[in-house]
CSV table of C-alpha atoms and ligand atoms in Angstrom, one decimal:
chain,number,residue,atom,x,y,z
A,52,MET,CA,-0.1,-9.6,3.8
A,53,SER,CA,-3.2,-9.3,1.6
A,54,THR,CA,-4.6,-12.3,-0.4
A,55,PRO,CA,-4.8,-11.6,-4.2
A,56,PRO,CA,-8.4,-11.7,-5.4
A,57,ALA,CA,-9.8,-14.7,-7.2
A,58,HIS,CA,-12.0,-12.5,-9.5
A,59,LEU,CA,-11.4,-8.8,-10.1
A,60,VAL,CA,-14.0,-6.8,-12.0
A,61,ILE,CA,-12.9,-3.5,-13.6
A,62,ILE,CA,-15.7,-1.1,-14.6
A,63,GLY,CA,-14.7,0.7,-17.9
A,64,ALA,CA,-12.5,-0.4,-20.8
A,65,GLY,CA,-10.7,2.9,-21.2
A,66,ILE,CA,-6.9,3.3,-20.9
A,67,GLN,CA,-7.1,3.4,-17.1
A,68,GLY,CA,-9.1,0.2,-16.9
A,69,ALA,CA,-6.9,-1.5,-19.4
A,70,SER,CA,-3.8,-0.5,-17.5
A,71,VAL,CA,-5.2,-1.8,-14.2
A,72,ALA,CA,-6.0,-5.1,-15.9
A,73,TYR,CA,-2.5,-5.4,-17.4
A,74,PHE,CA,-0.5,-4.7,-14.2
A,75,THR,CA,-2.8,-6.9,-12.1
A,76,SER,CA,-2.3,-9.8,-14.5
A,77,LYS,CA,1.5,-9.4,-14.1
A,78,LEU,CA,1.4,-9.1,-10.3
A,79,SER,CA,-1.1,-11.9,-9.8
A,80,PRO,CA,-1.4,-14.3,-12.7
A,81,SER,CA,-3.9,-16.4,-10.8
A,82,THR,CA,-6.5,-13.6,-10.6
A,83,ARG,CA,-9.3,-13.8,-13.1
A,84,ILE,CA,-10.1,-10.4,-14.6
A,85,THR,CA,-13.3,-9.2,-16.2
A,86,VAL,CA,-13.6,-5.7,-17.7
A,87,VAL,CA,-17.1,-4.4,-18.1
A,88,GLU,CA,-17.7,-1.8,-20.8
A,89,SER,CA,-20.9,0.0,-21.7
A,90,ASN,CA,-20.0,0.6,-25.3
A,91,PRO,CA,-19.7,-2.1,-28.1
A,92,LYS,CA,-16.0,-1.2,-28.4
A,93,ILE,CA,-13.1,-0.6,-26.0
A,94,ALA,CA,-11.6,2.9,-25.8
A,95,ALA,CA,-14.9,4.4,-27.0
A,96,HIS,CA,-14.4,7.7,-25.3
A,97,ALA,CA,-11.3,9.8,-24.3
A,98,SER,CA,-9.0,6.8,-24.4
A,99,GLY,CA,-9.7,6.4,-28.1
A,100,LYS,CA,-10.1,10.1,-29.0
A,101,GLY,CA,-7.5,11.9,-26.8
A,102,GLY,CA,-4.2,13.3,-28.1
A,103,GLY,CA,-1.6,10.9,-26.5
A,104,PHE,CA,1.0,13.6,-25.7
A,105,LEU,CA,3.4,12.6,-22.9
A,106,ALA,CA,5.6,15.0,-20.9
A,107,ARG,CA,8.0,13.9,-18.2
A,108,SER,CA,8.9,17.1,-16.5
A,109,TRP,CA,5.8,19.3,-17.1
A,110,GLY,CA,4.3,18.4,-13.7
A,111,ASP,CA,7.5,19.2,-11.8
A,112,GLY,CA,7.1,20.8,-8.4
A,113,SER,CA,3.5,19.6,-8.0
A,114,VAL,CA,2.0,16.6,-6.1
A,115,THR,CA,1.7,14.8,-9.5
A,116,GLN,CA,5.4,14.9,-10.2
A,117,GLU,CA,6.1,11.3,-9.4
A,118,LEU,CA,3.1,10.2,-11.6
A,119,HIS,CA,4.7,12.2,-14.5
A,120,HIS,CA,8.2,10.8,-14.1
A,121,ARG,CA,7.4,7.2,-13.4
A,122,SER,CA,4.7,6.9,-16.0
A,123,PHE,CA,6.7,8.6,-18.7
A,124,ASP,CA,9.4,6.0,-18.1
A,125,LEU,CA,7.0,3.1,-18.0
A,126,HIS,CA,5.5,4.3,-21.3
A,127,LYS,CA,8.9,4.1,-22.8
A,128,GLU,CA,9.6,0.6,-21.4
A,129,LEU,CA,6.2,-0.8,-22.4
A,130,ALA,CA,6.4,0.7,-25.9
A,131,ALA,CA,9.6,-1.1,-26.5
A,132,GLU,CA,8.4,-4.4,-24.9
A,133,TRP,CA,5.1,-4.3,-26.8
A,134,LYS,CA,6.6,-2.9,-30.0
A,135,LEU,CA,4.0,-0.1,-30.2
A,136,LYS,CA,4.0,1.5,-33.6
A,137,SER,CA,2.5,4.8,-32.4
A,138,TYR,CA,5.1,5.6,-29.7
A,139,ARG,CA,8.0,8.0,-30.4
A,140,LYS,CA,9.8,11.0,-29.0
A,141,LEU,CA,8.1,14.2,-30.0
A,142,PRO,CA,9.8,17.7,-30.1
A,143,VAL,CA,7.4,20.6,-29.2
A,144,LEU,CA,7.1,24.0,-30.7
A,145,SER,CA,5.3,27.0,-29.3
A,146,VAL,CA,3.4,29.0,-31.9
A,147,GLN,CA,1.9,32.4,-31.4
A,148,PRO,CA,-1.0,33.6,-33.5
A,149,GLY,CA,-0.3,36.2,-36.1
A,150,SER,CA,-0.3,36.9,-39.9
A,151,LYS,CA,3.3,36.8,-40.9
A,152,LYS,CA,4.7,34.1,-43.2
A,153,PHE,CA,6.4,31.6,-40.9
A,154,LYS,CA,10.2,31.6,-41.0
A,155,LYS,CA,11.8,28.3,-41.8
A,156,THR,CA,14.1,27.3,-38.9
A,157,LYS,CA,15.7,24.0,-37.8
A,158,SER,CA,12.8,23.3,-35.4
A,159,THR,CA,9.8,24.1,-37.7
A,160,PRO,CA,8.2,21.2,-39.4
A,161,ASN,CA,8.0,21.1,-43.2
A,162,TRP,CA,4.2,21.5,-43.2
A,163,LEU,CA,4.3,24.7,-41.1
A,164,ASP,CA,4.5,26.9,-44.3
A,165,GLY,CA,1.6,29.3,-43.8
A,166,PHE,CA,1.0,32.3,-41.7
A,167,GLY,CA,1.2,32.9,-37.9
A,168,GLY,CA,3.3,34.7,-35.2
A,169,SER,CA,6.6,33.8,-33.6
A,170,THR,CA,7.7,30.3,-32.9
A,171,SER,CA,10.0,29.0,-30.2
A,172,SER,CA,11.2,25.5,-29.2
A,173,MET,CA,9.5,24.1,-26.0
A,174,GLY,CA,11.6,20.9,-26.1
A,175,ASP,CA,13.7,18.7,-28.3
A,176,GLY,CA,11.9,15.5,-27.6
A,177,SER,CA,14.2,14.3,-24.8
A,178,ASP,CA,11.4,14.5,-22.2
A,179,THR,CA,8.3,14.7,-24.5
A,180,ALA,CA,6.8,11.8,-26.5
A,181,GLN,CA,3.5,10.5,-27.9
A,182,VAL,CA,1.5,7.3,-28.1
A,183,THR,CA,-1.9,6.8,-29.7
A,184,PRO,CA,-4.1,5.9,-26.8
A,185,PHE,CA,-6.2,3.3,-28.7
A,186,GLU,CA,-3.1,1.2,-29.4
A,187,PHE,CA,-2.0,1.3,-25.8
A,188,THR,CA,-5.4,0.4,-24.5
A,189,SER,CA,-6.0,-2.5,-26.9
A,190,GLU,CA,-2.5,-3.9,-26.3
A,191,ALA,CA,-2.8,-3.7,-22.5
A,192,LEU,CA,-6.1,-5.5,-22.6
A,193,LEU,CA,-4.9,-8.2,-24.9
A,194,ARG,CA,-1.8,-8.8,-22.8
A,195,SER,CA,-3.8,-9.0,-19.6
A,196,ASN,CA,-5.9,-11.9,-20.9
A,197,ALA,CA,-8.9,-10.2,-19.3
A,198,SER,CA,-12.4,-11.1,-20.5
A,199,VAL,CA,-13.9,-7.9,-21.9
A,200,LEU,CA,-17.6,-7.7,-21.6
A,201,THR,CA,-18.7,-5.0,-24.0
A,202,SER,CA,-22.3,-3.5,-24.4
A,203,SER,CA,-22.7,-4.1,-20.7
A,204,THR,CA,-23.5,-1.2,-18.3
A,205,VAL,CA,-22.9,-1.4,-14.5
A,206,SER,CA,-25.9,-0.1,-12.6
A,207,SER,CA,-24.9,-0.9,-9.0
A,208,ILE,CA,-22.9,-3.2,-6.7
A,209,SER,CA,-24.0,-5.7,-4.1
A,210,THR,CA,-22.3,-6.4,-0.8
A,211,SER,CA,-22.0,-9.1,1.9
A,212,SER,CA,-24.5,-9.1,4.8
A,213,SER,CA,-22.0,-7.0,6.8
A,214,GLY,CA,-22.1,-4.4,4.0
A,215,ASP,CA,-18.4,-3.9,3.8
A,216,GLU,CA,-17.4,-6.3,1.1
A,217,VAL,CA,-18.4,-6.2,-2.5
A,218,THR,CA,-19.8,-9.6,-3.7
A,219,SER,CA,-21.1,-8.8,-7.2
A,220,VAL,CA,-21.5,-6.1,-9.8
A,221,GLU,CA,-25.0,-5.6,-11.2
A,222,LEU,CA,-25.7,-4.8,-14.9
A,223,THR,CA,-28.6,-2.8,-16.4
A,224,SER,CA,-29.4,-6.0,-18.3
A,225,GLY,CA,-30.3,-7.7,-15.0
A,226,ASP,CA,-27.2,-9.9,-15.1
A,227,SER,CA,-24.9,-10.1,-12.1
A,228,ILE,CA,-21.1,-10.8,-12.0
A,229,GLU,CA,-19.8,-12.3,-8.8
A,230,CYS,CA,-16.4,-11.0,-7.8
A,231,ASP,CA,-14.2,-10.4,-4.7
A,232,SER,CA,-12.6,-7.2,-5.9
A,233,VAL,CA,-13.8,-4.2,-7.9
A,234,VAL,CA,-12.2,-1.1,-9.4
A,235,VAL,CA,-14.2,1.8,-10.8
A,236,CYS,CA,-12.3,3.1,-14.0
A,237,ALA,CA,-15.4,4.7,-15.6
A,238,GLY,CA,-13.8,8.0,-16.6
A,239,PRO,CA,-16.2,11.0,-16.0
A,240,TRP,CA,-19.0,8.5,-15.2
A,241,SER,CA,-17.0,7.4,-12.1
A,242,CYS,CA,-19.1,9.9,-10.2
A,243,LEU,CA,-21.7,7.1,-10.3
A,244,ALA,CA,-19.6,5.4,-7.6
A,245,SER,CA,-21.0,7.8,-5.0
A,246,THR,CA,-24.4,6.2,-5.6
A,247,TRP,CA,-22.9,2.7,-5.6
A,248,PHE,CA,-20.9,3.3,-2.4
A,249,PRO,CA,-22.9,5.4,0.1
A,250,THR,CA,-19.7,6.3,2.1
A,251,ILE,CA,-18.2,8.5,-0.5
A,252,ASN,CA,-18.6,11.8,-2.3
A,253,LEU,CA,-17.2,11.8,-5.8
A,254,PRO,CA,-17.7,15.1,-7.5
A,255,MET,CA,-16.8,15.2,-11.2
A,256,VAL,CA,-17.2,17.4,-14.3
A,257,GLY,CA,-16.8,16.0,-17.8
A,258,ILE,CA,-15.3,18.6,-20.1
A,259,LYS,CA,-16.6,17.7,-23.5
A,260,SER,CA,-14.2,18.8,-26.3
A,261,THR,CA,-14.2,18.5,-30.0
A,262,SER,CA,-11.1,17.2,-31.8
A,263,ILE,CA,-10.2,16.5,-35.4
A,264,VAL,CA,-7.8,14.2,-37.3
A,265,TRP,CA,-6.3,15.1,-40.7
A,266,PRO,CA,-5.7,12.3,-43.2
A,267,ARG,CA,-2.3,10.7,-43.7
A,268,ARG,CA,0.6,12.5,-45.3
A,269,PRO,CA,3.6,10.2,-44.7
A,270,GLU,CA,6.1,12.9,-45.3
A,271,SER,CA,4.9,15.2,-42.5
A,272,ASP,CA,7.6,15.9,-39.8
A,273,GLY,CA,6.9,14.8,-36.3
A,274,VAL,CA,6.9,18.1,-34.3
A,275,ALA,CA,4.0,19.0,-32.0
A,276,LEU,CA,2.6,22.5,-31.9
A,277,PHE,CA,1.2,24.3,-28.8
A,278,CYS,CA,-0.5,27.3,-30.3
A,279,GLY,CA,-1.4,30.4,-28.3
A,280,GLU,CA,-5.1,31.6,-27.9
A,281,ASP,CA,-6.1,32.9,-31.4
A,282,ASP,CA,-8.9,35.4,-31.2
A,283,GLU,CA,-9.5,35.1,-35.0
A,284,PHE,CA,-10.8,31.5,-34.5
A,285,ASN,CA,-11.2,31.3,-30.7
A,286,THR,CA,-8.8,28.3,-30.8
A,287,HIS,CA,-5.6,27.3,-28.9
A,288,LEU,CA,-4.7,24.4,-31.0
A,289,GLU,CA,-2.6,21.5,-29.8
A,290,VAL,CA,-1.3,19.7,-33.0
A,291,TYR,CA,0.1,16.2,-32.8
A,292,PRO,CA,1.4,14.6,-36.0
A,293,ARG,CA,1.3,10.8,-35.5
A,294,PRO,CA,3.9,8.3,-36.8
A,295,ASN,CA,1.3,7.0,-39.3
A,296,GLY,CA,1.2,10.4,-41.0
A,297,GLU,CA,-2.1,11.6,-39.5
A,298,ILE,CA,-2.3,14.9,-37.7
A,299,TYR,CA,-4.5,15.1,-34.6
A,300,CYS,CA,-5.7,18.5,-33.3
A,301,CYS,CA,-7.5,19.4,-30.1
A,302,GLY,CA,-7.7,22.7,-28.3
A,303,VAL,CA,-10.4,23.9,-30.7
A,304,GLY,CA,-12.3,25.8,-28.0
A,305,GLY,CA,-16.0,25.9,-27.1
A,306,SER,CA,-15.8,22.9,-24.6
A,307,ASN,CA,-19.0,22.1,-22.7
A,308,TYR,CA,-18.9,21.4,-19.0
A,309,VAL,CA,-21.1,18.4,-18.2
A,310,GLN,CA,-22.1,18.3,-14.6
A,311,ASP,CA,-22.1,15.1,-12.5
A,312,SER,CA,-25.9,15.2,-12.1
A,313,ASP,CA,-26.1,14.6,-15.9
A,314,LEU,CA,-23.2,12.1,-15.9
A,315,LYS,CA,-25.1,10.1,-13.2
A,316,ASP,CA,-28.0,9.9,-15.7
A,317,TYR,CA,-25.5,8.3,-18.1
A,318,LEU,CA,-25.5,11.4,-20.4
A,319,TYR,CA,-23.1,10.8,-23.4
A,320,LEU,CA,-22.2,7.3,-22.1
A,321,ASP,CA,-23.4,5.9,-25.4
A,322,ALA,CA,-20.4,7.1,-27.5
A,323,THR,CA,-22.5,7.7,-30.6
A,324,THR,CA,-24.3,10.5,-28.8
A,325,CYS,CA,-21.0,12.4,-27.8
A,326,ASN,CA,-20.5,14.3,-31.1
A,327,ALA,CA,-18.2,17.1,-32.4
A,328,GLN,CA,-19.5,20.7,-32.6
A,329,PRO,CA,-19.6,21.6,-36.3
A,330,SER,CA,-18.7,25.3,-35.6
A,331,ARG,CA,-15.6,24.2,-33.7
A,332,VAL,CA,-14.5,21.8,-36.5
A,333,GLU,CA,-14.8,24.7,-39.0
A,334,ALA,CA,-12.8,27.0,-36.7
A,335,ALA,CA,-10.0,24.4,-36.3
A,336,LYS,CA,-10.0,23.7,-40.0
A,337,ARG,CA,-9.6,27.5,-40.8
A,338,SER,CA,-6.9,27.8,-38.2
A,339,MET,CA,-4.9,24.9,-39.5
A,340,HIS,CA,-5.4,26.0,-43.2
A,341,LYS,CA,-3.9,29.4,-42.2
A,342,MET,CA,-0.9,27.9,-40.6
A,343,SER,CA,-0.2,25.2,-43.3
A,344,GLN,CA,-0.5,26.0,-47.0
A,345,THR,CA,0.5,22.3,-47.5
A,346,TYR,CA,-2.6,21.1,-45.7
A,347,LYS,CA,-4.8,23.8,-47.2
A,348,SER,CA,-3.9,22.6,-50.7
A,349,ALA,CA,-3.9,18.9,-49.9
A,350,PHE,CA,-7.1,18.8,-47.9
A,351,PRO,CA,-9.2,21.9,-48.8
A,352,GLU,CA,-12.4,20.1,-47.5
A,353,GLY,CA,-10.9,19.7,-44.0
A,354,PRO,CA,-10.1,16.9,-41.6
A,355,GLU,CA,-11.0,13.2,-42.2
A,356,THR,CA,-12.3,12.6,-38.6
A,357,THR,CA,-14.3,14.9,-36.4
A,358,GLN,CA,-15.2,13.7,-32.9
A,359,ALA,CA,-15.7,14.7,-29.3
A,360,CYS,CA,-14.9,13.1,-25.9
A,361,MET,CA,-14.8,14.1,-22.3
A,362,ARG,CA,-11.9,14.9,-19.9
A,363,PRO,CA,-12.7,13.6,-16.4
A,364,CYS,CA,-12.1,16.5,-14.0
A,365,PRO,CA,-12.6,16.4,-10.2
A,366,PRO,CA,-12.9,19.9,-8.7
A,367,ASP,CA,-9.3,20.1,-7.6
A,368,ALA,CA,-8.1,18.7,-10.9
A,369,LEU,CA,-6.2,15.8,-9.2
A,370,PRO,CA,-6.8,12.2,-10.0
A,371,ILE,CA,-8.7,9.8,-7.6
A,372,ILE,CA,-6.5,6.8,-7.0
A,373,SER,CA,-8.0,5.3,-3.8
A,374,THR,CA,-9.5,2.6,-1.8
A,375,VAL,CA,-13.2,3.1,-1.0
A,376,PRO,CA,-13.7,3.9,2.7
A,377,GLY,CA,-15.8,1.3,4.5
A,378,TYR,CA,-15.2,-1.4,1.9
A,379,LYS,CA,-12.5,-4.1,2.1
A,380,ASN,CA,-12.3,-4.8,-1.7
A,381,ALA,CA,-13.3,-1.7,-3.6
A,382,PHE,CA,-11.1,0.8,-5.4
A,383,ILE,CA,-11.3,3.9,-7.6
A,384,ASN,CA,-9.0,4.9,-10.4
A,385,ALA,CA,-10.5,7.9,-12.2
A,386,GLY,CA,-10.5,11.7,-12.8
A,387,HIS,CA,-7.1,11.9,-14.5
A,388,ASN,CA,-8.0,15.1,-16.3
A,389,CYS,CA,-5.7,16.1,-19.2
A,390,TRP,CA,-3.0,13.6,-18.3
A,391,GLY,CA,-5.0,10.3,-18.3
A,392,ILE,CA,-3.0,8.8,-21.1
A,393,LEU,CA,0.4,9.8,-19.6
A,394,TRP,CA,-0.6,8.6,-16.1
A,395,ALA,CA,-2.2,5.3,-17.2
A,396,PRO,CA,0.8,3.0,-16.7
A,397,ILE,CA,1.7,4.3,-13.2
A,398,SER,CA,-2.0,4.4,-12.1
A,399,GLY,CA,-2.4,0.8,-13.3
A,400,GLN,CA,0.7,-0.3,-11.4
A,401,ILE,CA,-0.4,1.5,-8.2
A,402,LEU,CA,-3.9,-0.1,-8.4
A,403,SER,CA,-2.4,-3.6,-9.0
A,404,GLU,CA,-0.3,-3.1,-5.8
A,405,MET,CA,-3.2,-2.0,-3.8
A,406,ILE,CA,-5.5,-4.8,-5.0
A,407,VAL,CA,-3.0,-7.6,-4.7
A,408,GLU,CA,-0.6,-6.5,-1.9
A,409,GLY,CA,-2.6,-3.9,0.0
A,410,ARG,CA,0.2,-1.3,-0.5
A,411,SER,CA,1.3,1.4,-3.0
A,412,SER,CA,4.9,2.2,-4.1
A,413,VAL,CA,3.8,5.8,-4.7
A,414,ASN,CA,2.6,8.2,-2.0
A,415,ILE,CA,-1.1,8.6,-3.0
A,416,GLU,CA,-2.4,10.5,-0.1
A,417,ALA,CA,-3.2,13.6,-2.2
A,418,PHE,CA,-5.3,11.3,-4.6
A,419,ASP,CA,-7.5,9.7,-1.9
A,420,VAL,CA,-11.3,10.1,-2.4
A,421,ARG,CA,-11.6,10.9,1.3
A,422,ARG,CA,-10.5,14.5,0.4
A,423,PHE,CA,-14.1,15.1,-0.7
A,424,GLY,CA,-15.5,14.0,2.7
A,425,VAL,CA,-16.7,10.6,4.0
A,426,ARG,CA,-20.4,10.1,4.6
A,427,GLU,CA,-21.7,8.5,7.7
A,428,VAL,CA,-24.1,5.7,6.8
A,429,GLN,CA,-26.7,4.6,9.3
A,430,ASN,CA,-27.8,0.9,9.4
A,431,ARG,CA,-25.6,-0.3,6.6
A,432,GLN,CA,-27.2,-3.3,5.1
A,433,GLY,CA,-25.6,-5.7,2.8
A,434,GLY,CA,-27.1,-8.5,0.7
A,435,ARG,CA,-27.9,-8.9,-2.9
A,436,GLY,CA,-30.2,-6.6,-4.9
A,437,ARG,CA,-29.9,-3.2,-6.5
A,438,LYS,CA,-29.1,-0.2,-4.3
A,439,LYS,CA,-29.0,3.5,-5.0
A,440,GLY,CA,-26.9,4.8,-2.2
A,441,SER,CA,-27.9,2.7,0.8
A,442,GLU,CA,-31.5,2.4,-0.4
A,443,GLN,CA,-32.8,-0.9,-1.9
A,444,VAL,CA,-34.3,0.1,-5.3
A,445,GLY,CA,-35.2,-3.3,-6.8
A,446,GLU,CA,-34.4,-4.9,-10.1
A,447,GLN,CA,-35.9,-2.3,-12.3
A,448,TRP,CA,-33.4,0.4,-11.6
B,127,LIG,C1,-9.6,16.2,-26.4
B,127,LIG,C2,-8.7,15.5,-25.3
B,127,LIG,C3,-7.4,15.3,-25.5
B,127,LIG,C4,-6.6,14.7,-24.6
B,127,LIG,N1,-5.2,14.6,-24.8
B,127,LIG,C5,-4.4,14.0,-23.9
B,127,LIG,C6,-3.0,13.9,-24.1
B,127,LIG,O1,-2.5,14.3,-25.1
B,127,LIG,N2,-2.3,13.3,-23.1
B,127,LIG,C7,-2.9,12.7,-21.9
B,127,LIG,O2,-2.1,12.2,-21.1
B,127,LIG,N3,-4.2,12.8,-21.7
B,127,LIG,C8,-5.0,13.4,-22.7
B,127,LIG,N4,-6.4,13.5,-22.5
B,127,LIG,C9,-6.9,13.0,-21.2
B,127,LIG,C10,-7.2,11.5,-21.4
B,127,LIG,O3,-7.7,11.2,-22.7
B,127,LIG,C11,-8.2,11.0,-20.3
B,127,LIG,O4,-7.8,11.4,-19.0
B,127,LIG,C12,-8.2,9.4,-20.3
B,127,LIG,O5,-8.4,8.9,-21.6
B,127,LIG,C13,-9.3,9.0,-19.3
B,127,LIG,O6,-9.2,7.6,-19.4
B,127,LIG,P1,-10.3,6.7,-18.5
B,127,LIG,O7,-10.0,5.3,-18.8
B,127,LIG,O8,-10.2,7.1,-17.1
B,127,LIG,O9,-11.7,7.2,-19.1
B,127,LIG,P2,-12.5,6.9,-20.4
B,127,LIG,O10,-11.6,6.8,-21.6
B,127,LIG,O11,-13.6,7.8,-20.4
B,127,LIG,O12,-13.0,5.4,-20.2
B,127,LIG,C14,-14.0,5.1,-19.3
B,127,LIG,C15,-14.8,4.0,-19.8
B,127,LIG,O13,-15.8,3.6,-18.9
B,127,LIG,C16,-17.0,3.2,-19.5
B,127,LIG,N5,-18.1,3.3,-18.5
B,127,LIG,C17,-18.5,4.4,-17.9
B,127,LIG,N6,-19.5,4.1,-17.1
B,127,LIG,C18,-19.8,2.8,-17.2
B,127,LIG,C19,-20.7,1.9,-16.6
B,127,LIG,N7,-21.6,2.3,-15.7
B,127,LIG,N8,-20.6,0.6,-16.9
B,127,LIG,C20,-19.7,0.1,-17.8
B,127,LIG,N9,-18.8,0.9,-18.5
B,127,LIG,C21,-18.8,2.3,-18.1
B,127,LIG,C22,-17.1,4.2,-20.6
B,127,LIG,O14,-17.9,3.8,-21.7
B,127,LIG,C23,-15.6,4.4,-21.1
B,127,LIG,O15,-15.3,3.5,-22.1
B,127,LIG,C24,-7.2,14.2,-23.4
B,127,LIG,C25,-8.6,14.3,-23.2
B,127,LIG,C26,-9.4,14.9,-24.2
B,127,LIG,C27,-10.8,15.1,-23.9
């Protein structure tokens, strides 16, 4: 039997970090939890700017099937328990590009009154739903009673003299937070963990994508659109009307692939530097105006919000839900790619089990960080002080 930690530090206040905090607080109420976040606000990146589409059976037949099923069900339970306003079932329509006037059918939303190609139902909402990720993240953090330390960036970790136990997390400010358990939930920047823990490789690409949000129209029907690749605009829009009347669109094309060497230099970590591409906003606006005369007349100037954020993608596109080899009390929960909002509850639950009980109720073999190789470390030294890899680099780093 494992002993629950006295003080858990979670690196990153995105939806994954928030979910780990929530489930750990339920499983071990005596554990003190601190979430360290680089930005002044929680959910500053993909967990505040992602779509929030949830699909139960879309991963069927793959190693992630159990994550899809269990997390979809957990979202439903938590939304009811937390009374989330942004959660609802969401039917889905496939829309091909084209120039014909859309035909009105039972499954087309009232605002799809412009021009396009054929439409067909992809689901009636029995196994598809949505939640606005910011609402989930803030509610999970609130209910976890965690202390959230914003505007605080982790630069390294320190270990015991044996080198196999994390004893504190070091900040760029020079402050140090003592702890007896740590989880890296730093989204694309989780690749930094391979400099903090010299035993691991953690390859990651951040796929930086623009998204837009149209202003509220309370009468807009709740049907999501998955649009085919449209050569006129180079878009493949995913359109998610939200229960508050906003319409969120991603799939605007032109994403940039940010390599881990840049992520390790903290590129775009300051959310104010991670901006939308104006050419992609224009393309998405024209595509939406073509599909919806209603939106063209109501909002000729375009969307209200334009933004960008990064999808955390390991090379095999599978998440990393893992212990850190060679360390007794270090964990990783990152790289959830395009399903990080859907998989947040189950990942948080698995991590809480690993941290508190040393087990997992889901088979997570395929998600182990060891799949990228384990590094042999000579003369592992513990002790306080900043380290880059196994090298002592002093306070200035
Ligand atoms: C355009 C777009 C649409 C998407 N739509 C969907 C969808 O519909 N459904 C779905 O399931 N998923 C979707 N996703 C994926 C989902 O948004 C992400 O997988 C998920 O938000 C990742 O959450 P996270 O907590 O791991 O990372 P993040 O949200 O990136 O959070 C990580 C946090 O860690 C902080 N951090 C990083 N480094 C440090 C450090 N050294 N010290 C302190 N803090 C640090 C960051 O500031 C950040 O706040 C979408 C993604 C994108 C880009």
